CSV table of C-alpha atoms in Angstrom, one decimal:
chain,number,residue,atom,x,y,z
A,55,MET,CA,-13.8,-10.5,30.7
A,56,SER,CA,-12.0,-12.4,33.4
A,57,PRO,CA,-10.6,-15.9,33.3
A,58,GLU,CA,-13.4,-16.8,35.8
A,59,ASP,CA,-16.1,-15.4,33.5
A,60,LEU,CA,-14.7,-17.5,30.5
A,61,ALA,CA,-14.4,-20.6,32.5
A,62,ALA,CA,-17.9,-20.3,34.0
A,63,ARG,CA,-19.4,-20.6,30.5
A,64,HIS,CA,-16.7,-22.8,28.9
A,65,PRO,CA,-15.0,-24.9,31.6
A,66,ARG,CA,-13.1,-27.0,29.0
A,67,LEU,CA,-11.3,-26.1,25.8
A,68,TYR,CA,-10.4,-28.6,23.2
A,69,HIS,CA,-7.5,-29.1,20.8
A,70,VAL,CA,-7.5,-31.6,17.9
A,71,THR,CA,-4.4,-33.0,16.6
A,72,ALA,CA,-2.7,-36.2,15.1
A,73,PRO,CA,-2.2,-39.0,17.7
A,74,GLU,CA,1.5,-39.0,17.1
A,75,ALA,CA,1.8,-35.4,18.3
A,76,TRP,CA,1.2,-36.3,21.9
A,77,PRO,CA,4.8,-36.8,23.0
A,78,SER,CA,5.8,-33.5,21.3
A,79,ILE,CA,2.9,-31.7,23.0
A,80,ALA,CA,3.8,-33.3,26.3
A,81,SER,CA,7.5,-32.0,26.2
A,82,ARG,CA,7.2,-28.9,24.0
A,83,GLY,CA,3.6,-27.8,24.5
A,84,LEU,CA,1.3,-26.5,21.8
A,85,LEU,CA,3.1,-24.5,19.2
A,86,SER,CA,1.6,-22.4,16.5
A,87,ALA,CA,2.7,-23.1,13.0
A,88,ALA,CA,5.0,-20.0,13.1
A,89,SER,CA,6.6,-21.1,16.3
A,90,LEU,CA,7.1,-24.6,14.7
A,91,ALA,CA,8.8,-23.0,11.7
A,92,GLU,CA,11.0,-20.9,14.0
A,93,LEU,CA,11.9,-24.0,16.1
A,94,PHE,CA,12.8,-26.1,13.0
A,95,GLU,CA,14.8,-23.3,11.6
A,96,LEU,CA,13.0,-23.2,8.3
A,97,SER,CA,14.5,-21.1,5.5
A,98,PRO,CA,12.8,-17.8,4.8
A,99,ALA,CA,11.5,-19.2,1.5
A,100,ARG,CA,9.9,-22.2,3.1
A,101,ARG,CA,8.5,-20.3,5.8
A,102,GLU,CA,6.9,-17.9,3.3
A,103,ALA,CA,5.4,-20.9,1.5
A,104,LEU,CA,4.0,-22.5,4.6
A,105,LEU,CA,2.8,-19.6,6.5
A,106,ARG,CA,1.4,-17.2,4.0
A,107,ALA,CA,0.1,-19.6,1.5
A,108,ARG,CA,-2.7,-22.3,1.5
A,109,ARG,CA,-1.4,-25.6,2.6
A,110,PRO,CA,-3.5,-28.2,0.5
A,111,THR,CA,-1.9,-31.1,2.3
A,112,GLU,CA,0.0,-31.6,5.6
A,113,ALA,CA,3.5,-30.3,5.7
A,114,HIS,CA,6.1,-32.5,7.3
A,115,LEU,CA,9.1,-30.9,9.1
A,116,VAL,CA,12.3,-32.6,9.9
A,117,HIS,CA,15.1,-31.3,12.1
A,118,PRO,CA,18.2,-33.0,13.2
A,119,ARG,CA,17.8,-32.1,16.9
A,120,HIS,CA,14.0,-31.6,17.3
A,121,GLY,CA,13.0,-34.6,15.3
A,122,ARG,CA,9.7,-34.4,13.3
A,123,ALA,CA,6.5,-32.3,13.3
A,124,VAL,CA,3.4,-32.0,11.0
A,125,LEU,CA,1.6,-28.8,10.0
A,126,ASN,CA,-1.9,-29.4,9.4
A,127,ASP,CA,-3.4,-28.7,5.9
A,128,ASN,CA,-5.8,-25.8,5.7
A,129,LEU,CA,-8.2,-27.3,3.1
A,130,PRO,CA,-11.4,-25.6,4.5
A,131,LEU,CA,-9.9,-22.2,3.4
A,132,SER,CA,-10.3,-21.0,0.0
A,133,ASN,CA,-8.2,-18.0,-1.4
A,134,ALA,CA,-11.2,-16.9,-3.7
A,135,ALA,CA,-13.7,-16.9,-0.7
A,136,LEU,CA,-11.2,-15.0,1.4
A,137,GLU,CA,-11.0,-12.4,-1.2
A,138,ARG,CA,-14.7,-11.8,-0.7
A,139,CYS,CA,-15.0,-11.9,3.1
A,140,LEU,CA,-11.8,-10.2,4.3
A,141,ASP,CA,-12.0,-6.7,5.9
A,142,ASP,CA,-9.5,-4.0,6.7
A,143,GLY,CA,-7.7,-4.3,3.5
A,144,LEU,CA,-6.4,-7.7,4.4
A,145,ARG,CA,-5.3,-10.1,1.6
A,146,PRO,CA,-5.6,-13.9,1.9
A,147,GLU,CA,-2.0,-14.4,2.6
A,148,ASP,CA,-2.4,-11.9,5.5
A,149,TRP,CA,-5.1,-13.8,6.9
A,150,LEU,CA,-3.1,-17.1,6.7
A,151,ASP,CA,-0.2,-15.4,8.4
A,152,ILE,CA,-2.5,-14.2,11.3
A,153,LEU,CA,-3.9,-17.7,11.7
A,154,ASN,CA,-0.5,-19.4,11.7
A,155,ARG,CA,0.8,-17.4,14.6
A,156,ARG,CA,-1.9,-18.7,16.9
A,157,VAL,CA,-2.7,-21.9,18.7
A,158,PHE,CA,-6.3,-22.8,18.3
A,159,LEU,CA,-8.7,-24.4,20.8
A,160,TRP,CA,-12.5,-25.2,20.3
A,161,ALA,CA,-14.7,-23.7,22.9
A,162,THR,CA,-17.3,-26.3,22.8
A,163,ARG,CA,-17.4,-30.1,22.4
A,164,ALA,CA,-20.0,-29.6,19.6
A,165,GLY,CA,-17.4,-27.8,17.7
A,166,VAL,CA,-15.0,-30.6,18.0
A,167,GLU,CA,-17.8,-33.0,16.9
A,168,ARG,CA,-18.5,-30.9,13.7
A,169,LEU,CA,-14.7,-30.9,12.9
A,170,LEU,CA,-14.3,-34.5,13.3
A,171,GLY,CA,-17.4,-35.3,11.3
A,172,ALA,CA,-16.4,-33.1,8.4
A,173,ARG,CA,-15.9,-35.1,5.2
A,174,MET,CA,-12.3,-34.2,4.9
A,175,ASN,CA,-11.6,-35.3,8.5
A,176,ARG,CA,-13.7,-38.3,9.2
A,177,ASP,CA,-11.3,-40.8,7.7
A,178,ARG,CA,-8.3,-39.5,9.7
A,179,PRO,CA,-7.4,-40.7,13.3
A,180,ARG,CA,-7.4,-37.8,15.7
A,181,LEU,CA,-6.4,-37.0,19.2
A,182,VAL,CA,-8.6,-34.6,21.3
A,183,LEU,CA,-7.2,-32.8,24.3
A,184,ALA,CA,-9.4,-31.4,26.9
A,185,LEU,CA,-7.8,-28.4,28.7
A,186,ASP,CA,-8.9,-26.8,32.0
A,187,THR,CA,-10.1,-23.3,30.9
A,188,LEU,CA,-9.6,-21.5,34.2
A,189,ALA,CA,-6.0,-22.7,34.8
A,190,LEU,CA,-5.0,-21.8,31.2
A,191,ALA,CA,-6.6,-18.4,31.1
A,192,ARG,CA,-5.2,-17.4,34.5
A,193,ARG,CA,-1.7,-18.2,33.3
A,194,HIS,CA,-1.8,-17.1,29.7
A,195,GLY,CA,-4.8,-14.6,29.7
A,196,ASP,CA,-2.7,-11.8,28.4
A,197,ARG,CA,-2.2,-13.6,25.1
A,198,LEU,CA,-5.7,-15.3,24.8
A,199,CYS,CA,-8.2,-14.1,22.4
A,200,LEU,CA,-11.9,-15.0,21.7
A,201,CYS,CA,-13.3,-15.7,18.2
A,202,PRO,CA,-17.0,-16.1,17.4
A,203,ILE,CA,-16.4,-17.7,14.0
A,204,ASN,CA,-14.5,-20.8,12.5
A,205,SER,CA,-11.7,-18.6,11.5
A,206,GLY,CA,-9.9,-21.4,9.5
A,207,SER,CA,-12.9,-22.2,7.2
A,208,THR,CA,-14.7,-20.5,4.3
A,209,ILE,CA,-17.0,-23.3,3.6
A,210,ARG,CA,-20.6,-22.4,2.6
A,211,ARG,CA,-21.4,-18.9,3.6
A,212,PRO,CA,-18.0,-17.6,5.2
A,213,ALA,CA,-18.5,-14.9,7.8
A,214,ARG,CA,-16.7,-11.7,7.4
A,215,ARG,CA,-13.3,-11.5,9.2
A,216,GLY,CA,-10.6,-8.9,9.9
A,217,LEU,CA,-8.3,-7.3,12.4
A,218,THR,CA,-11.0,-7.4,15.0
A,219,THR,CA,-12.1,-10.9,14.7
A,220,PHE,CA,-9.9,-12.0,17.6
A,221,THR,CA,-10.8,-10.1,20.8
A,222,PRO,CA,-8.2,-10.1,23.7
A,223,LEU,CA,-9.8,-11.7,26.7
A,224,GLY,CA,-9.5,-8.6,29.0
A,225,GLU,CA,-10.8,-6.1,26.4
A,226,CYS,CA,-14.5,-6.4,27.2
A,227,SER,CA,-16.9,-8.0,29.5
A,228,TRP,CA,-19.4,-10.8,28.6
A,229,PRO,CA,-22.2,-8.3,28.3
A,230,GLU,CA,-20.0,-6.2,25.9
A,231,TRP,CA,-19.1,-9.3,24.0
A,232,ARG,CA,-22.9,-10.1,23.6
A,233,ARG,CA,-23.6,-6.5,22.5
A,234,ARG,CA,-20.8,-6.8,19.8
A,235,ARG,CA,-22.2,-10.0,18.6
A,236,GLY,CA,-25.8,-8.7,18.4
A,237,ARG,CA,-26.7,-10.2,21.7
A,238,LEU,CA,-25.3,-13.6,20.8
A,239,ASP,CA,-23.1,-15.6,23.2
A,240,THR,CA,-21.5,-17.4,20.2
A,241,LEU,CA,-17.9,-18.3,21.1
A,242,LEU,CA,-16.4,-20.9,18.7
A,243,GLU,CA,-12.6,-20.6,19.2
A,244,VAL,CA,-10.2,-19.5,21.9
A,245,THR,CA,-6.7,-18.8,20.6
A,246,VAL,CA,-3.3,-18.2,22.3
A,247,ASP,CA,-0.6,-16.1,20.6
A,248,GLY,CA,2.6,-18.0,19.7
A,249,ALA,CA,2.6,-21.1,21.9
A,250,VAL,CA,1.4,-22.7,25.1
A,251,GLU,CA,4.7,-24.4,26.1
A,252,ASP,CA,3.2,-25.7,29.3
A,253,ALA,CA,0.2,-27.1,27.7
A,254,ALA,CA,0.5,-30.5,29.4
A,255,ASP,CA,-0.1,-28.7,32.7
A,256,PHE,CA,-3.7,-28.0,31.6
A,257,VAL,CA,-4.8,-31.3,29.9
A,258,VAL,CA,-7.3,-33.0,32.1
A,259,ASP,CA,-8.4,-35.5,29.5
A,260,ARG,CA,-7.5,-36.9,26.1
A,261,TRP,CA,-8.9,-39.4,23.8
A,262,ARG,CA,-8.2,-40.9,20.3
A,263,VAL,CA,-10.8,-41.0,17.6
A,264,ALA,CA,-10.3,-43.7,15.1
A,265,GLY,CA,-10.6,-42.8,11.4
A,266,ARG,CA,-13.7,-44.2,9.8
A,267,ALA,CA,-13.2,-46.8,7.0
A,268,PRO,CA,-13.9,-45.3,3.6
A,269,GLY,CA,-17.2,-46.4,1.9
């Protein structure tokens, strides 16, 4: 699949983050959790605890030179559910490690709205970034993968997942993608391995979503 093929169907990709993260994104780009752990020089023990275990709450990182950063929680994931839906001999900690090495972008505005409307998110203020798909894919297509499921959630009936869940952009055509998916066009996530250090170059719009008052 070419960058043009992807952009024709999904001209915008979306990233959801905390509003206070924008200055860091503008200067350092979008960094995966693993990239942030490396930048902030976390100890091996803390890196293991944050990247290969479920984070029930946000993790706050502090560095004398790089300032502060926040790793999102991964509340929608359940270790017990992962045990039942993982393929290829993966364990829950392996899947968490795979996720933490990627930057995640929603492929549709509808996916963003579902995320923001989820009970665990609706009271939190959020910043939504809209990125130009074609420009991003042309520059980073060699590290870009497609994902047909919400890979960071096991709520309700979790889809099976494993080593082939993330398909490299250039590995197959759109018809082949549909054939693999049982003739479905479903694309929920686009990921980039490691980091998108020049993410600000691709941001064409951004807006803040206020958290809803409880009750």
